[in-house]
C-alpha cells in the first residue's frame, strides 16, 4: 500500500480486490489441472472419485459463500443438495421431465427454498441460527425418508441418467464447477463481496453504512442454496438414484470440514480442499482408514490455530519465501 | 433553515421513561453539543434518531420529512449518520474496504468511492495502516476509521456519540480538526460528549438532558453556567 | 384417560427423564458460555461405550461401571473445556475468528472426530450394554415396563434431583449461576470464571455419559448413537429457555410425553419431527423459550 496520495486509476480500483483475484487465478489453475487428469487417469473408479470430489467442491463453494463470506452459519448445505436431487428426481420419475429441464427446476426450487429459509431466520444469529437450520435439515430429511409412497424412502428413487460416458460426466461436473467459480468471483469482486463481508463482521455497522442487510443476507442464502441444489441435481442423474442420505448431517459435516480445512472466506481454499479431502479419503481407505479421524482432527486444529486454513498457510509460506 | 426537528419524542422501557417529551431543532450547518450525566437519555435519543429504537411518541423530521421508525439503512440513505460510542468497524476487512462498503452502499461508483476513500485515509492520517485489517488497528485508529466510514458520503447530519472518550490526545486532535474543518464547510453535527472543554471549544450551542428530559437548550457558556445543569451533574454523581 | 393413555404418559415421562439427563448439561453450557455444544451427543455415546466395555470387557460389576461412565464423561468434558473452549473467553479471538463461528466449527469438528475415532478404534458394530436387573417386564396397572427401565428411571430421578440441588445450593452451583448471569460481573467479584466453565463441562459431560450408560442396554451403542439424543436436547434447551435448568427439566418431560402421544395419535413415522418443528417455531417466534426471560442475542 502506498503512502503518497496517488492519482487514482482504474488499475488501483482493483487494489482491495487483489486478494480475491489471486484466489480466483489459483482456483482456475487448479481447474485446469483437473481438466487434464482424465488423460492420465483412465480408471473409471478414480474418475468417479474425482466426480464426487467436484460435487463436494460445488457444495463447499456454495456454503463458503454463505458461512465464510456472509457469516451465516447454516447447517443445511447438504439438505439443499437433497432438495435439488429430489426436485429433478421426482419430476423425472413421475412426469418424465428430461434431466436438463429437471436440473434447471432443481436450481430454481432449491434457490426459492433457500430464500424462504433465509427470510425466516433473518433475525437469528450464532447458536440460534445453527440450531434452526439444523432442525430444518433434519425435518426435510425425515420428510424425504418417511414419504415412502412418493420418494420410496430409504430405498431411494430411480432416476434417468444423462450421459453414457464417465469422461463426459467428468467434464460436465468440471464445467459446472468452473461456471460457479466464475460467478462467485464476479459476485465477490463487485460491491456484493464488500456487503456480505460487512454483514459478517458487524451487522449493525453494515446497516449504519447503508447496506440493505435484509436483501443481501437473503440473497446469500438463496444463492448458496441454489448452488447446492444444482450440485445435488447433477449428482442425482450421475448416480441415477436419489436417497435421503444426501441430506445427512454427516454430509454437512464433510462439507464443513472441507471449507474449514481449505480456509473459510477464501475463494480457492474450500474448492481445492474438497478435492484433497475426498481424494485422500478414498486413497487412504486402503491403508487403515483413519482418514476421517484425521480430517475431523484437522478441522478442530485449524479452527483453533489457523483460521485461514490451508490457503492461509500457503499464503504465509509464499510471503515468507518472497521476503527471504 | 431547520434541518432536524425533534418534536415531543418519548421512549419508555417498562416503568422507566428513558426519553421524556424531548423537543429541539437543529439548523443546517450547526454544531450542537448534547450533554448530560450518565443515564440521562442521550444515547437512547441517538438510538431513536438513527433507527435502532422506535419512539413511543413524538415526531422526527429530517429536511421537513418525518423519519421516525425508519430502519438504520434507510436513515443512512436519507443522510442521518450515526457514530457509535463503542467503535464499530468491519474488523476482518482492510481499511480501504471498510470505507468502500459505505461508499458503495450509499450509491457511489467504484472509481469515485476509491478516490474518496484515499482522500479520507490521508485526511485521517491512516495511510500507514491502509492495508491492514481494521481489527489490527489501535482503538484511536479504529475511531478515526469510523469517522471515515461516516463521511464517505457527507451526511445531512452526523450524530457523534462520545467520539473523544478514551482516545489518545493526538487522535483527539485529528478528530477535533476533522470536525472543525467539516463544520466550517457547512456540515451539521449533533455531538454527544462528556468532555466539557471539547464541547465548549467546538459547539456554540448545547443541549443538556437529565432524567430523559431537556433541561436547557442555549449557547454553551450559558448552559454550563446554569444552576440546573450543575445540579444535574452533581445530583447524577451523588446518586 | 384410558389404560393406553396412562401407559403412554408414564413411558413418555420416563423417556423425558433420560432426555433431562442430557439436556441439563447442554443448558448449563449454554448458560455459562452462550454456545451450543454440537458434540454433546458424543458425550452420551462415549458414556454408553464406557459402561458397556468396562462391564463386559473388564468384567466389572454394573454398579461400578455406571459411576465410572460418569467419570469418563466428566474427564472428556474437562478435556474439551481445557483444550478447545479457552479462546471463547476473549470476545474476539486473537486470530480474528468470531466466537459463534468458532464454537460451531470446533464442537461440530469434535463431534465428527469422536464418532470417527470410535468407529475406527472400536468398530462400527452395535454393542449392547448389560442391564442393571434381569427382570424383563413389570406390570403396574395399565403400565408395562422392563425392570431395567424402571430402575434406570429411578436412578435418573435421583441424579437429576442431586444435580438441581447442587446447582441451586452448593458453593460452586452459585458461582456457576453468577457467571451465567454476568460473566464480567462475576469475574470482577472474584469468581474464577474459567474454573466455573470447567466444572460445567465436567458435569455436562458426566451427565450425558451417564444417560448413555443407563440407556446402553436399550439403545445398542454405535458410533453415531449420540446424534439423535443430541438433537432432542437441542429441542429441549430451546423449549425450556436456553440456559435454564428447571426449564430444561420441564421441557424434557413435556417432550417425552408429546412424542409418546404423538407417535400413537398423530404419526409414528414423524415422531421425531414434532420436536424439531417446535424448535423452529420457538426460535423463530419465541426465542426465550417457555420459561426464559432473556431475549435472543442478535
Coordinates of N, CA and C in Angstrom, one line a residue, chain A residues 1-6 15, chain B residues 83 87 89 93-100 116-152 167 170-172 174-175 178:
Chain A
X1 N 0.8 -1.2 0.0 CA 0.0 0.0 0.0 C 0.9 1.2 0.0
X2 N 0.6 2.2 -0.9 CA 1.4 3.4 -1.0 C 1.0 4.4 0.0
X3 N 1.9 5.3 0.4 CA 1.6 6.3 1.4 C 1.4 7.7 0.8
X4 N 2.0 7.9 -0.4 CA 1.7 9.2 -1.0 C 0.3 9.2 -1.6
X5 N -0.3 10.3 -1.8 CA -1.6 10.3 -2.4 C -1.5 10.1 -3.8
X6 N -1.8 8.9 -4.3 CA -1.6 8.6 -5.7 C -2.7 9.1 -6.6
X15 N -7.3 -2.7 -6.3 CA -6.3 -2.9 -5.3 C -6.9 -3.8 -4.2
Chain B
X83 N -22.4 7.8 14.6 CA -21.2 7.2 15.1 C -21.3 6.6 16.5
X87 N -16.7 1.7 19.3 CA -16.4 1.8 17.9 C -16.9 0.5 17.1
X89 N -16.4 -1.1 13.5 CA -15.9 -1.1 12.1 C -15.9 -2.6 11.7
X93 N -12.0 -6.8 7.6 CA -11.8 -6.2 6.3 C -10.8 -5.1 6.4
X94 N -10.0 -4.8 5.4 CA -9.0 -3.8 5.5 C -9.6 -2.4 5.5
X95 N -8.7 -1.4 5.8 CA -9.2 -0.1 6.0 C -9.9 0.5 4.7
X96 N -9.3 0.2 3.6 CA -9.9 0.7 2.3 C -11.3 0.1 2.2
X97 N -11.4 -1.2 2.3 CA -12.7 -1.9 2.1 C -13.7 -1.4 3.1
X98 N -13.3 -1.1 4.3 CA -14.3 -0.5 5.3 C -14.9 0.7 4.7
X99 N -14.1 1.6 4.1 CA -14.6 2.8 3.6 C -15.4 2.5 2.3
X100 N -15.0 1.6 1.5 CA -15.7 1.3 0.3 C -17.1 0.7 0.6
X116 N -12.5 8.8 -3.0 CA -12.9 9.4 -1.7 C -12.2 8.6 -0.5
X117 N -12.2 7.3 -0.7 CA -11.5 6.5 0.4 C -10.1 7.0 0.6
X118 N -9.4 7.1 -0.6 CA -8.0 7.5 -0.5 C -7.8 8.9 0.1
X119 N -8.7 9.9 -0.2 CA -8.5 11.2 0.3 C -8.9 11.2 1.8
X120 N -9.9 10.4 2.2 CA -10.2 10.3 3.6 C -9.0 9.7 4.4
X121 N -8.5 8.7 3.8 CA -7.4 8.0 4.5 C -6.2 9.0 4.8
X122 N -5.9 9.8 3.8 CA -4.8 10.7 4.1 C -5.3 11.9 5.0
X123 N -6.5 12.3 4.9 CA -7.0 13.3 5.8 C -7.0 12.8 7.3
X124 N -7.3 11.5 7.5 CA -7.4 11.0 8.8 C -6.0 10.4 9.2
X125 N -5.0 10.5 8.4 CA -3.7 10.0 8.6 C -3.7 8.5 8.9
X126 N -4.4 7.8 8.1 CA -4.4 6.3 8.2 C -3.5 5.7 7.1
X127 N -2.8 6.5 6.4 CA -2.0 5.9 5.2 C -1.2 4.7 5.6
X128 N -0.5 4.8 6.7 CA 0.4 3.7 7.0 C -0.3 2.4 7.3
X129 N -1.6 2.4 7.7 CA -2.3 1.2 8.1 C -3.4 0.9 7.1
X130 N -3.4 1.5 5.9 CA -4.5 1.4 5.0 C -4.7 -0.1 4.5
X131 N -3.6 -0.9 4.5 CA -3.7 -2.2 4.0 C -4.1 -3.2 5.1
X132 N -4.0 -2.8 6.4 CA -4.3 -3.7 7.5 C -5.8 -3.9 7.7
X133 N -6.1 -5.1 8.3 CA -7.5 -5.3 8.7 C -7.8 -4.3 9.8
X134 N -9.1 -3.9 9.8 CA -9.5 -2.9 10.9 C -9.3 -3.4 12.3
X135 N -9.4 -4.8 12.4 CA -9.2 -5.3 13.8 C -7.8 -5.2 14.3
X136 N -6.8 -4.9 13.4 CA -5.4 -4.8 13.8 C -5.1 -3.4 14.2
X137 N -6.0 -2.4 14.0 CA -5.7 -1.0 14.4 C -5.8 -0.8 15.9
X138 N -5.2 0.3 16.3 CA -5.4 0.8 17.7 C -6.8 1.3 17.9
X139 N -7.2 1.5 19.1 CA -8.5 2.0 19.4 C -8.8 3.3 18.7
X140 N -7.8 4.2 18.8 CA -7.9 5.5 18.3 C -8.0 5.5 16.7
X141 N -7.2 4.6 16.1 CA -7.2 4.5 14.7 C -8.6 4.0 14.2
X142 N -9.1 3.0 15.0 CA -10.4 2.5 14.6 C -11.5 3.6 14.7
X143 N -11.4 4.4 15.7 CA -12.3 5.5 15.8 C -12.2 6.5 14.6
X144 N -11.0 6.7 14.2 CA -10.7 7.6 13.0 C -11.3 6.9 11.8
X145 N -11.2 5.6 11.7 CA -11.7 4.9 10.5 C -13.3 5.0 10.5
X146 N -13.8 4.9 11.7 CA -15.3 5.1 11.8 C -15.7 6.5 11.3
X147 N -14.9 7.5 11.7 CA -15.2 8.8 11.1 C -15.2 8.7 9.6
X148 N -14.2 8.1 9.1 CA -14.1 8.0 7.6 C -15.4 7.3 7.0
X149 N -15.8 6.2 7.7 CA -17.0 5.5 7.2 C -18.2 6.4 7.2
X150 N -18.3 7.2 8.2 CA -19.5 8.1 8.3 C -19.4 9.2 7.3
X151 N -18.2 9.6 6.8 CA -18.1 10.7 5.9 C -17.7 10.3 4.5
X152 N -17.8 9.0 4.2 CA -17.6 8.7 2.8 C -18.5 9.4 1.9
X167 N -9.6 8.2 24.0 CA -8.8 8.2 22.8 C -7.5 9.0 23.1
X170 N -3.3 12.7 20.6 CA -3.0 13.0 19.2 C -4.2 12.7 18.3
X171 N -4.9 11.6 18.6 CA -6.0 11.2 17.8 C -7.2 12.2 18.0
X172 N -7.3 12.7 19.3 CA -8.3 13.6 19.7 C -8.1 14.9 18.8
X174 N -6.6 15.1 15.9 CA -7.0 14.9 14.5 C -8.5 14.9 14.3
X175 N -9.2 14.3 15.3 CA -10.7 14.3 15.2 C -11.3 15.7 15.4
X178 N -10.8 17.5 12.3 CA -11.7 16.9 11.3 C -13.1 17.6 11.4

